[in-house]
Amino acid sequence: MSAIATAGSRPLVNLTLVRWHLTASAFFMIVSMLGGLAYSFQFNQLYPFPGIEWLSPGRVRMVHTNIAAYGFIANAFIAGLLFAIPRLTKKPIFSDKLGLVIFGAWQLILVLTIVGQLAGYGQAIEWGETPVFVDPLVLVGLVLLVINMSVPIFQTEEPGLYVSLWYFLAAFAWTGLVYFMGNYLPEFWVPGTAGAAITGLFIHDLVGLFVTPIGWGLMYFFVPLLLRKPIWSHALSLIGFWGLAFFYPMQGVHHFLLSPIPMYAQYGAIVATIAVEIVVLTVIVNFFGTLHGRSEAIRGNLALRWFYTGMIMYALTCFQCAFQVTLTFQKIIHFTDWVVGHAHMVMFGVFGFWIYGFFIELWPRAVGRSWATPRLLTIHYWATLVGLTLMVVDLTAAGLVQGFLWRGLSHWGESVISSMPFWWVRTFAGLVIIGAQGLFVYALWATARQPTEATQTAPIGAVTEPAS
Amino acid sequence: MERFGASFLIAGVITFLLGFFLQGVMPVLTLTSIPTRTIEEMASPVTSHFVQLAVDYPEEFARDFGEVSEATHAEALELGRDVYVAEACWHCHSQFVRPVSNEDLRFGPVSSPEEYQNLMNLPHLFGTRRVGPDLSREAGKHSNDWHAAHLYAPRSVAPYSVMPAYPWFFDDNKRPNKRGLALIAYLQWLGSWIDDSQLAALGDGGMQ
Ligand code: HEM
């Protein structure tokens, strides 16, 4: 293919595209967080834009979650894939031009999503609130992305597919299917209770079959690279992948437990959820096995520190999930802030943290300069960690208070008033988090604008490829 | 290498379809025995609150909907539902009552699949978070005026409220515009068909 013929003159990794996607990710991270913060102020009766239709809090909430997923996370993941896949396959992506088109299309999708939702065209599908007119674009964008990224995987002459690539390929198959299912079936064809089963599946699969496999795939790539040693156990990698592939897609209904959805589907989802927690444990054991004997690296290498902090959060969320999926817990915690705490712990505490690790590793390469302000990065790490932990602990406690007050049949206002201190703490935690991200964005900017003669970087662990 | 790579793509498709079958298609099949009702069917009979709306806001009602009829009721319900979606009210209000945590005592009968098998629930509005109370049995809990005041300024009727104010559902003279009327009609319709005999029959929801 022509792409291959020119490969000699093309650099393996298209660092320009990596840089652009990282920049977009940082930009949309701030947009999403400002939305979350504004919405959080609504709960303190201090919404900053009252009475403005286009900034109606409900609409801003849709922007917050959708832009977090498709702006912050997806852009950073695309940057990670653009870096990892060529390195693992020794082949560049299919086409750099197509890469540019995808970049542009994706940002257009995000802008249209924000504008559409603020104008009142959000869809009533959690995490699929992207307006109906954006959905076909997303599907086209995803197909193009998959073509661009999977061609090198199919062309590679490496002797065997590395674990990361298993995850990426499976995610490529899953993402488009999941997006189509969630955005079209319950919106146009399947009403009511059965539609709820499908949106449950969508919420779950978007996390489980898009964010999770790409996140773990990138972990399998970066962690051995930075530790300069292979993954601890190949057998555990196999169990982890196939266990996830088998059990993850069967849990959708656990988002609507004790709803009118047939009970057999609810019980099935519960069993599959508990099964996947066991699988997840094997993955975590594998990564801590890999770390064993090299744990001092966590101190010296900030990227690794983000990765392993994220993994600890992952272990915590999964542990939490195994309990909260039981009907006993559901009685109290469902519909409360407990779930919001859980969502932030996994989406931000795990995947957001991993993304910061990617930034630490990729940004210096993408801009060809070493980090200008390493100390700021350490402050960013601690402030973000403290802010998020505070937010999660606070929301979890708030959830218990709300759940028990409801069950005790106190006046609804009681639960609102009792939640107020917790909502203040959330706003405070949000301010800490967003302040930390302000420092981070400054660090990105300061690094990029250093004069070129600054030392060409070779970030830690840059030289070796992971064993495949 | 090509065949090996393809096997992961195929595995992806197969595992997706397996999950989709177990968690999506099976519930769909189980529920096909319930006939799907149209919005027009759901709009009949007209709720007493819709009739009252024409009395409470005669000029606005005549301007925006004309006469009280099943057709205008259906129109109002659909628009009200769309407004509810556009403002993402469903992020703060659920629309199903669970058989636990005394919810039937607080909100009314436990939800059953039949209630949702209609085009007003395309897409469904179950919701996953309750900042405010469940709304699936909201009909008749408050008067039309109360809803108008509440939507215009929630804290005027519930000082502790964290619900946003929606002044854009109102004209300059603070009387509801078309969207406001439609939303009130929608809220006053939610669960209006659940009569007392059903209430008694559902009682504990048969699930506990
Ligand atoms: C400045 C930091 C942040 C603040 C102040 C914030 C605030 C909020 C608020 C107020 C909600 C609505 C909760 C409710 O409906 O009761 C929310 C929901 C959500 N946020 Fe954030 N957020 C922040 C950062 C993030 C980040 C970085 C992510 C993802 C990477 C994220 C993901 C989500 C998700 C997935 C939900 C939906 C939760 C659910 O429906 O259960 N948030 N956030």
XYZ file of C-alpha atoms and ligand atoms in Angstrom:
719
model
C 0.000 0.000 0.000
C 1.101 3.516 -0.669
C 1.239 4.281 3.023
C 3.896 1.634 3.399
C 5.844 2.685 0.337
C 6.382 6.098 1.857
C 7.017 4.753 5.328
C 10.731 5.134 4.875
C 10.459 8.884 4.638
C 7.664 9.153 7.194
C 8.508 9.207 10.854
C 7.075 6.221 12.704
C 5.004 8.327 15.089
C 3.199 11.414 13.875
C 4.065 13.681 16.778
C 2.170 16.623 15.330
C -1.091 14.727 15.593
C -0.179 13.588 19.098
C 0.442 17.196 20.079
C -2.827 18.407 18.652
C -4.912 15.749 20.290
C -3.207 16.376 23.620
C -3.823 20.094 23.291
C -7.471 19.503 22.473
C -7.746 17.125 25.406
C -6.390 19.731 27.819
C -8.699 22.378 26.392
C -11.829 20.264 26.682
C -10.776 19.084 30.131
C -10.996 22.687 31.297
C -14.318 23.229 29.499
C -15.794 20.118 31.086
C -14.536 21.001 34.548
C -15.858 24.548 34.334
C -19.230 23.023 33.479
C -19.018 20.631 36.445
C -18.028 23.462 38.737
C -20.845 25.733 37.562
C -23.341 22.926 38.056
C -21.898 22.237 41.485
C -22.613 25.857 42.436
C -26.272 25.258 41.546
C -26.366 22.959 44.567
C -25.100 25.789 46.735
C -27.931 27.977 45.423
C -25.235 30.117 43.838
C -25.465 29.238 40.176
C -23.326 31.816 38.360
C -25.633 32.239 35.335
C -29.205 32.167 36.637
C -32.010 32.836 34.208
C -29.893 32.449 31.073
C -31.569 29.878 28.879
C -28.425 28.774 27.055
C -26.640 28.185 30.354
C -29.491 26.305 32.002
C -27.870 24.064 34.646
C -29.372 20.862 33.256
C -27.916 21.588 29.846
C -24.544 22.469 31.354
C -24.520 19.137 33.159
C -24.823 17.333 29.823
C -21.876 19.325 28.520
C -19.883 18.410 31.630
C -20.244 14.646 31.276
C -20.176 14.432 27.487
C -17.171 16.663 27.061
C -15.357 14.808 29.844
C -15.869 11.564 27.933
C -15.569 12.611 24.307
C -13.368 15.685 24.688
C -10.950 15.084 27.544
C -10.741 11.298 27.580
C -11.239 10.425 23.913
C -8.760 13.016 22.631
C -6.078 11.899 25.072
C -6.723 8.257 24.215
C -6.393 8.977 20.508
C -3.060 10.655 21.265
C -1.999 7.555 23.204
C -3.040 5.253 20.362
C -1.229 7.418 17.820
C 1.908 6.914 19.854
C 1.544 3.322 20.990
C 0.306 1.547 17.875
C 3.168 2.561 15.558
C 5.684 1.779 18.289
C 4.244 -1.668 18.849
C 3.779 -2.571 15.196
C 6.790 -0.729 13.745
C 4.390 0.659 11.128
C 3.049 4.195 10.906
C -0.691 4.811 10.965
C -2.514 4.272 7.676
C -2.549 7.913 6.596
C -1.384 11.139 8.183
C -3.881 13.124 6.134
C -6.708 10.958 7.375
C -5.346 11.547 10.872
C -5.743 15.278 10.311
C -9.267 14.818 8.997
C -10.181 12.740 12.046
C -8.705 15.341 14.349
C -10.730 18.092 12.716
C -13.911 16.042 12.571
C -13.635 15.059 16.201
C -13.248 18.638 17.415
C -16.163 19.664 15.192
C -18.247 16.941 16.821
C -17.361 18.289 20.243
C -18.211 21.871 19.367
C -21.494 20.802 17.787
C -22.263 18.756 20.883
C -21.711 21.711 23.188
C -23.686 24.109 21.021
C -26.471 21.589 20.398
C -26.887 20.736 24.064
C -26.852 24.338 25.180
C -29.394 25.179 22.481
C -31.737 22.509 23.846
C -31.106 19.583 21.515
C -29.663 17.179 24.061
C -30.893 13.588 23.922
C -32.313 11.868 26.991
C -29.722 9.109 26.911
C -27.179 9.221 29.662
C -23.733 9.834 28.145
C -25.373 9.756 24.726
C -26.836 13.222 25.160
C -24.937 14.195 22.011
C -27.664 15.716 19.786
C -29.264 13.447 17.192
C -27.629 15.361 14.352
C -24.170 14.717 15.792
C -24.554 10.958 16.110
C -23.992 10.028 12.438
C -20.851 12.180 12.429
C -19.530 10.368 15.477
C -20.091 7.022 13.793
C -18.260 8.134 10.638
C -15.444 9.545 12.768
C -15.137 6.279 14.662
C -15.013 4.189 11.502
C -12.285 6.407 10.040
C -10.358 6.235 13.300
C -10.570 2.452 13.332
C -9.336 2.236 9.737
C -6.444 4.574 10.415
C -5.382 2.721 13.531
C -5.955 -0.899 12.597
C -4.100 -0.931 9.277
C -0.671 -0.914 10.983
C -1.842 -3.691 13.293
C -2.782 -5.846 10.328
C 0.418 -5.029 8.469
C 2.864 -5.595 11.265
C 5.674 -8.077 10.754
C 6.316 -8.386 14.483
C 6.237 -11.988 15.683
C 3.018 -11.934 17.685
C 0.448 -9.450 18.799
C 1.260 -7.751 22.084
C -1.484 -7.606 24.766
C -2.121 -3.897 24.166
C -3.109 -4.639 20.595
C -5.646 -7.243 21.673
C -7.351 -4.601 23.743
C -7.197 -1.999 20.989
C -8.609 -4.312 18.334
C -11.444 -5.448 20.550
C -12.192 -1.834 21.461
C -12.263 -0.927 17.774
C -14.925 -3.554 17.178
C -16.871 -2.549 20.278
C -16.932 1.227 20.228
C -18.921 1.812 17.036
C -21.384 -0.961 17.840
C -21.921 0.371 21.338
C -22.378 3.914 20.136
C -24.870 2.892 17.499
C -26.839 0.695 19.886
C -27.071 3.303 22.620
C -27.809 6.355 20.524
C -30.287 4.837 18.113
C -32.245 1.930 19.589
C -33.732 3.613 22.689
C -34.172 6.910 20.845
C -36.052 5.665 17.810
C -37.135 2.054 18.152
C -37.291 0.629 21.649
C -39.513 2.542 24.080
C -39.902 2.228 27.819
C -38.550 -0.510 30.002
C -36.726 -2.432 27.281
C -35.220 0.834 26.087
C -33.951 1.360 29.616
C -32.218 -2.015 29.491
C -30.449 -0.882 26.337
C -29.404 2.514 27.670
C -28.099 0.743 30.767
C -26.042 -1.403 28.468
C -24.844 1.704 26.657
C -23.746 3.547 29.802
C -21.936 0.470 30.892
C -20.388 -0.526 27.579
C -19.132 2.970 26.880
C -17.036 2.735 30.023
C -16.325 -0.966 29.729
C -15.802 -1.479 26.028
C -14.316 1.842 24.966
C -12.644 3.627 27.878
C -11.527 0.565 29.818
C -9.892 -1.513 27.064
C -8.080 1.449 25.535
C -6.989 2.572 28.992
C -5.672 -0.844 29.963
C -4.161 -1.377 26.517
C -2.166 1.799 26.980
C -1.196 0.692 30.501
C 0.175 -2.569 29.087
C 2.181 -0.437 26.693
C 3.484 2.318 28.948
C 4.148 0.518 32.224
C 6.630 -2.075 30.916
C 8.204 0.650 28.792
C 8.815 2.899 31.761
C 9.826 0.113 34.127
C 12.060 -1.416 31.430
C 10.821 -4.910 32.174
C 8.149 -7.150 30.701
C 4.704 -7.628 32.191
C 4.845 -10.024 35.115
C 2.573 -12.815 33.897
C 1.389 -13.572 30.394
C -1.213 -15.996 31.748
C -2.774 -13.247 33.872
C -2.800 -10.939 30.860
C -4.760 -13.573 28.970
C -7.241 -14.108 31.791
C -7.649 -10.380 32.203
C -8.394 -9.751 28.557
C -10.737 -12.648 27.885
C -12.485 -12.242 31.212
C -13.168 -8.605 30.440
C -14.287 -9.386 26.897
C -16.661 -12.059 28.097
C -18.163 -10.640 31.278
C -18.103 -6.897 30.722
C -20.764 -6.694 27.989
C -23.309 -8.567 30.136
C -23.874 -6.072 32.916
C -25.865 -3.222 31.466
C -28.984 -3.692 33.538
C -27.058 -3.162 36.786
C -27.618 0.563 36.217
C -31.364 0.023 36.631
C -31.620 -2.461 39.473
C -35.005 -2.775 41.202
C -36.566 -1.122 38.142
C -39.397 -2.685 36.091
C -36.826 -4.448 33.878
C -37.361 -8.235 34.165
C -35.647 -9.588 37.262
C -33.735 -12.336 35.424
C -31.872 -9.634 33.483
C -31.129 -7.842 36.760
C -29.830 -10.985 38.448
C -27.767 -11.834 35.362
C -26.196 -8.391 35.439
C -25.381 -8.726 39.137
C -23.659 -12.075 38.681
C -21.672 -10.847 35.678
C -20.634 -7.753 37.618
C -19.274 -9.745 40.506
C -17.508 -12.053 38.029
C -15.786 -9.159 36.335
C -14.515 -7.845 39.661
C -12.586 -11.077 40.046
C -11.147 -10.711 36.561
C -10.168 -7.120 37.298
C -8.300 -8.316 40.349
C -6.079 -10.510 38.157
C -5.166 -7.506 36.005
C -4.269 -5.461 39.056
C -2.223 -8.292 40.546
C -0.398 -8.556 37.230
C 0.568 -4.897 37.270
C 1.648 -4.901 40.883
C 3.609 -8.080 40.145
C 5.337 -6.126 37.398
C 6.127 -3.321 39.796
C 7.519 -5.713 42.386
C 11.195 -5.049 42.948
C 11.056 -1.720 41.128
C 8.736 0.204 43.405
C 11.266 3.006 43.874
C 10.430 3.952 40.274
C 7.123 5.355 41.537
C 9.012 7.985 43.434
C 11.218 9.056 40.585
C 8.846 8.814 37.662
C 5.737 10.939 37.764
C 4.055 9.148 34.846
C 4.369 5.818 36.655
C 3.102 7.428 39.803
C -0.059 8.611 38.007
C -0.490 5.153 36.475
C -0.223 3.269 39.733
C -2.315 5.788 41.650
C -4.964 5.275 38.984
C -4.684 1.534 39.399
C -5.189 1.768 43.136
C -8.302 3.857 42.442
C -9.367 1.204 39.966
C -9.005 -1.490 42.576
C -11.030 0.636 44.995
C -13.835 1.350 42.517
C -14.072 -2.288 41.534
C -14.128 -3.349 45.135
C -16.839 -0.778 45.784
C -18.744 -1.945 42.735
C -18.911 -5.554 43.899
C -20.829 -4.311 46.937
C -22.920 -1.577 45.441
C -24.286 -3.926 42.794
C -26.020 -6.034 45.432
C -29.701 -5.324 45.999
C -28.971 -4.706 49.673
C -26.738 -1.754 48.874
C -28.962 -0.636 46.011
C -31.863 -0.001 48.381
C -29.928 2.805 50.003
C -27.376 4.119 47.563
C -29.156 4.148 44.221
C -30.233 7.637 43.077
C -27.887 9.242 45.641
C -24.594 11.087 45.449
C -22.814 7.837 46.282
C -23.091 6.939 42.596
C -21.793 10.338 41.537
C -18.786 9.760 43.806
C -18.251 6.367 42.219
C -18.462 7.890 38.721
C -15.821 10.506 39.528
C -13.537 7.968 41.132
C -13.527 5.799 38.029
C -13.726 8.370 35.243
C -11.393 10.909 36.757
C -9.496 9.003 39.466
C -8.609 6.175 37.121
C -8.788 7.237 33.490
C -8.160 10.929 34.098
C -5.106 10.077 36.179
C -3.769 7.726 33.526
C -4.223 10.502 31.006
C -2.071 12.802 33.134
C 0.540 10.049 33.020
C 0.317 10.023 29.221
C 0.758 13.788 29.218
C 3.861 13.544 31.410
C 5.382 11.046 29.011
C 4.097 12.323 25.655
C 3.941 16.106 25.918
C 7.747 16.606 26.023
C 8.108 14.436 22.919
C 5.187 16.089 21.183
C 6.618 19.569 21.611
C 10.268 18.513 21.475
C 11.181 20.155 24.759
C 11.570 18.870 28.285
C 9.192 19.877 31.051
C 9.867 23.485 31.977
C 8.457 23.277 35.492
C 8.855 19.826 37.032
C 7.967 21.130 40.482
C 4.603 22.404 39.313
C 3.854 18.919 38.057
C 4.414 17.470 41.494
C 2.118 20.081 43.015
C -0.433 19.273 40.323
C -0.259 15.608 41.245
C -0.824 16.144 44.945
C -3.486 18.796 44.591
C -5.457 16.719 42.093
C -5.168 13.615 44.232
C -6.243 15.425 47.378
C -9.094 17.208 45.591
C -10.463 14.063 44.014
C -10.171 12.003 47.200
C -11.995 14.680 49.119
C -14.728 14.797 46.495
C -15.219 11.034 46.465
C -15.249 10.588 50.232
C -17.615 13.528 50.562
C -20.073 12.299 47.928
C -20.025 8.771 49.283
C -20.944 10.041 52.726
C -23.578 12.355 51.249
C -25.081 9.392 49.433
C -25.504 7.440 52.643
C -27.135 10.389 54.373
C -29.557 10.907 51.478
C -30.388 7.212 51.139
C -31.224 6.737 54.793
C -33.243 9.933 55.028
C -35.361 8.872 52.057
C -35.913 5.439 53.451
C -36.859 6.971 56.790
C -39.625 8.895 55.000
C -38.485 12.294 56.187
C -39.646 15.280 54.164
C -37.814 15.604 50.873
C -36.466 18.972 51.923
C -34.724 17.250 54.817
C -32.488 15.342 52.422
C -31.784 18.484 50.402
C -30.905 20.545 53.475
C -28.803 17.765 54.991
C -26.861 17.476 51.746
C -25.908 21.122 51.650
C -22.682 20.870 53.674
C -21.598 17.981 51.483
C -22.368 19.978 48.353
C -20.227 22.809 49.686
C -17.351 20.419 50.207
C -17.812 19.156 46.654
C -17.599 22.690 45.306
C -14.484 23.271 47.389
C -12.931 20.036 46.126
C -13.850 21.057 42.586
C -12.082 24.381 43.076
C -8.970 22.578 44.279
C -9.083 20.242 41.286
C -9.650 22.961 38.753
C -6.976 25.144 40.346
C -4.539 22.264 39.983
C -5.491 21.888 36.334
C -4.829 25.585 35.868
C -1.257 24.955 37.020
C -1.057 21.963 34.738
C -2.183 23.881 31.678
C 0.321 26.572 32.559
C 3.025 23.887 32.736
C 2.014 22.583 29.300
C 2.158 26.069 27.872
C 5.437 27.016 29.558
C 7.013 23.829 28.268
C 5.858 24.330 24.713
C 7.021 27.905 24.444
C 10.584 27.354 25.677
C 13.219 28.242 23.085
C 13.962 25.281 20.826
C 17.555 24.880 21.907
C 16.342 23.573 25.228
C 17.696 20.078 25.665
C 16.047 17.524 23.450
C 14.294 15.219 25.821
C 14.715 11.584 26.375
C 12.106 10.922 29.060
C 12.749 8.108 31.400
C 12.424 4.727 29.809
C 12.307 6.179 26.343
C 14.619 3.747 24.674
C 13.256 0.285 25.178
C 10.209 -1.278 23.597
C 8.095 -3.534 25.767
C 8.661 -7.220 25.194
C 6.022 -8.615 22.920
C -0.453 -11.840 11.237
C -3.637 -10.752 9.599
C -5.776 -13.686 10.674
C -4.620 -13.419 14.255
C -5.478 -9.739 14.386
C -8.883 -10.307 12.872
C -9.680 -12.833 15.579
C -9.715 -10.048 18.161
C -12.038 -7.951 16.056
C -14.331 -10.933 15.640
C -14.134 -11.759 19.334
C -15.130 -8.165 19.999
C -18.193 -8.452 17.816
C -19.208 -11.802 19.260
C -18.866 -10.800 22.911
C -20.741 -7.592 22.204
C -23.565 -9.481 20.555
C -23.704 -12.022 23.371
C -24.022 -9.268 25.957
C -26.488 -7.391 23.785
C -28.607 -10.496 23.467
C -28.624 -11.280 27.188
C -29.082 -7.745 28.484
C -30.908 -6.057 25.626
C -32.718 -8.405 23.267
C -34.035 -10.764 25.955
C -35.762 -7.970 27.919
C -37.161 -6.668 24.623
C -38.548 -10.127 23.809
C -39.977 -10.561 27.285
C -41.825 -7.280 26.991
C -43.166 -7.650 23.436
C -46.384 -9.112 24.815
C -47.267 -5.633 26.091
C -48.789 -3.551 23.267
C -47.024 -0.245 22.584
C -49.404 2.677 22.886
C -49.143 5.886 20.891
C -48.971 9.392 22.287
C -52.566 9.972 21.148
C -53.718 6.954 23.140
C -51.787 8.171 26.160
C -53.377 11.624 25.834
C -56.824 10.130 26.241
C -58.707 10.880 28.395
C -57.678 14.497 28.842
C -56.559 15.125 32.434
C -58.668 17.389 34.606
C -55.588 19.553 35.070
C -55.328 20.149 31.351
C -58.919 21.346 31.365
C -58.068 23.491 34.362
C -55.054 24.905 32.535
C -57.389 26.418 29.944
C -59.283 28.046 32.816
C -56.200 29.219 34.701
C -54.499 30.764 31.679
C -57.303 31.312 29.166
C -55.539 33.768 26.839
C -52.268 31.926 26.783
C -53.999 28.594 26.339
C -56.129 29.854 23.459
C -53.089 31.430 21.833
C -50.860 28.363 22.114
C -53.196 25.397 21.952
C -56.658 26.663 21.058
C -59.299 24.319 22.405
C -59.104 21.611 25.019
C -59.195 18.339 23.116
C -57.403 15.032 23.002
C -55.430 16.268 20.014
C -54.195 19.417 21.768
C -53.541 17.378 24.895
C -51.343 15.053 22.850
C -49.557 18.014 21.337
C -48.933 19.516 24.771
C -47.713 16.216 26.212
C -45.240 15.693 23.414
C -43.897 19.237 23.642
C -43.753 18.996 27.437
C -41.792 15.781 27.181
C -39.377 17.398 24.719
C -38.832 20.344 27.048
C -38.239 17.933 29.920
C -35.583 16.245 27.776
C -34.000 19.472 26.528
C -33.556 20.778 30.082
C -32.374 17.379 31.286
C -34.860 17.437 34.169
C -34.278 13.670 34.177
C -30.790 14.188 35.604
C -32.387 15.356 38.856
C -35.696 13.471 38.808
C -36.265 9.757 38.328
C -39.408 8.268 36.867
C -39.713 4.875 38.453
C -40.751 3.742 41.897
C -38.795 0.860 43.390
C -40.248 -1.846 45.632
C -37.791 -0.961 48.423
C -36.926 1.817 50.851
C -40.570 2.694 51.474
C -40.803 4.254 48.051
C -44.372 3.083 47.558
C -45.328 4.951 50.720
C -43.643 8.099 49.524
C -44.457 8.135 45.818
C -47.257 5.655 45.181
C -47.514 2.228 43.582
C -44.336 0.456 42.500
C -43.698 0.848 38.769
C -44.633 -1.872 36.322
C -43.378 -2.323 32.737
C -46.864 -1.662 31.271
C -46.708 1.983 32.315
C -43.706 2.617 30.108
C -44.693 0.723 26.982
C -45.758 3.804 25.058
C -44.248 6.393 22.761
C -44.151 9.045 25.474
C -41.313 6.882 26.766
C -39.312 6.886 23.565
C -36.698 7.528 24.855
C -37.518 6.320 28.358
C -36.962 8.781 31.203
C -36.131 6.460 34.102
C -33.270 8.656 35.288
C -30.389 7.611 37.514
C -30.254 10.363 40.105
C -32.750 11.908 42.506
C -31.875 15.396 43.619
C -35.569 16.168 43.620
C -38.323 13.601 44.141
C -39.479 10.946 41.689
C -41.985 12.393 39.225
C -43.642 9.271 37.814
C -46.744 9.868 39.967
C -46.606 13.649 39.943
C -50.093 14.229 38.502
C -52.330 16.100 40.901
C -49.776 16.412 43.686
C -49.809 20.173 43.199
C -52.039 22.677 41.423
C -51.201 24.212 38.045
C -50.468 27.518 39.747
C -48.071 25.864 42.118
C -46.171 24.371 39.177
C -46.073 27.726 37.409
C -44.693 29.457 40.514
C -42.296 26.592 41.131
C -40.903 26.539 37.606
C -40.547 30.299 37.583
C -38.755 30.434 40.931
C -38.515 27.146 42.846
C -37.393 28.835 46.028
C -40.574 30.893 46.157
C -42.442 27.729 47.164
C -39.616 25.607 48.582
C -36.974 27.903 50.090
C -34.414 25.106 50.466
C -34.729 24.086 46.804
C -31.693 23.634 44.602
C -33.809 23.261 41.499
C -32.942 25.770 38.759
C -35.398 28.543 37.891
C -36.820 28.409 34.388
C -37.968 31.963 33.590
C -37.826 31.245 29.846
C -40.976 29.170 30.140
C -42.813 32.409 30.862
C -43.825 35.577 29.057
C -42.690 38.994 30.185
C -45.830 39.238 32.334
C -44.757 36.032 34.128
C -47.538 33.928 32.640
C -46.532 30.605 31.094
C -45.702 30.546 27.401
C -46.285 27.546 25.171
C -43.396 25.564 26.589
C -44.453 26.410 30.134
C -48.035 25.294 29.547
C -46.859 22.118 27.845
C -44.493 21.286 30.681
C -47.208 21.778 33.293
C -49.575 19.623 31.237
C -46.872 16.958 31.075
C -46.168 17.042 34.823
C -49.908 16.844 35.537
C -50.210 13.852 33.240
C -47.385 11.795 34.761
C -49.044 8.815 36.414
C -52.526 10.341 36.074
C -53.901 7.055 34.755
C -53.090 5.211 37.964
C -56.507 5.081 39.639
C -57.242 3.950 43.150
C -58.203 0.414 42.207
C -54.833 -0.018 40.526
C -53.264 1.542 43.563
C -54.765 -1.108 45.783
C -53.906 -3.899 43.378
C -50.284 -2.839 43.027
C -50.011 -2.157 46.749
C -46.696 -3.732 47.589
C -45.862 -4.116 43.920
C -45.825 -7.869 44.218
C -42.078 -7.744 44.296
C -41.119 -7.618 47.907
C -13.713 20.385 38.696
C -13.987 19.163 38.860
C -15.385 18.578 38.756
C -16.551 19.007 39.345
C -16.757 20.197 40.261
C -17.587 18.103 38.924
C -18.929 18.212 39.291
C -19.938 17.370 38.878
C -21.332 17.516 39.227
C -21.916 18.614 40.085
C -22.007 16.489 38.653
C -23.516 16.223 38.729
C -23.851 15.344 39.876
C -25.324 15.137 40.021
O -26.041 14.993 39.022
O -25.817 15.138 41.167
C -21.051 15.686 37.950
C -21.352 14.521 37.265
C -20.416 13.758 36.587
N -19.067 14.074 36.381
Fe -18.066 15.618 37.218
N -17.049 17.145 38.112
C -15.693 17.413 37.972
C -14.786 16.700 37.213
C -15.106 15.579 36.440
C -14.185 14.885 35.587
C -12.741 15.261 35.359
C -14.869 13.832 35.042
C -14.424 12.740 34.091
C -13.243 12.555 33.650
C -16.213 13.886 35.550
C -17.199 12.970 35.240
C -18.513 13.053 35.660
C -19.505 12.036 35.398
C -19.296 10.739 34.629
C -20.703 12.472 35.984
C -22.070 11.755 35.983
C -22.272 11.077 37.311
C -23.546 10.277 37.384
O -24.491 10.542 36.625
O -23.618 9.371 38.209
N -16.326 14.956 36.385
N -19.787 16.251 38.097
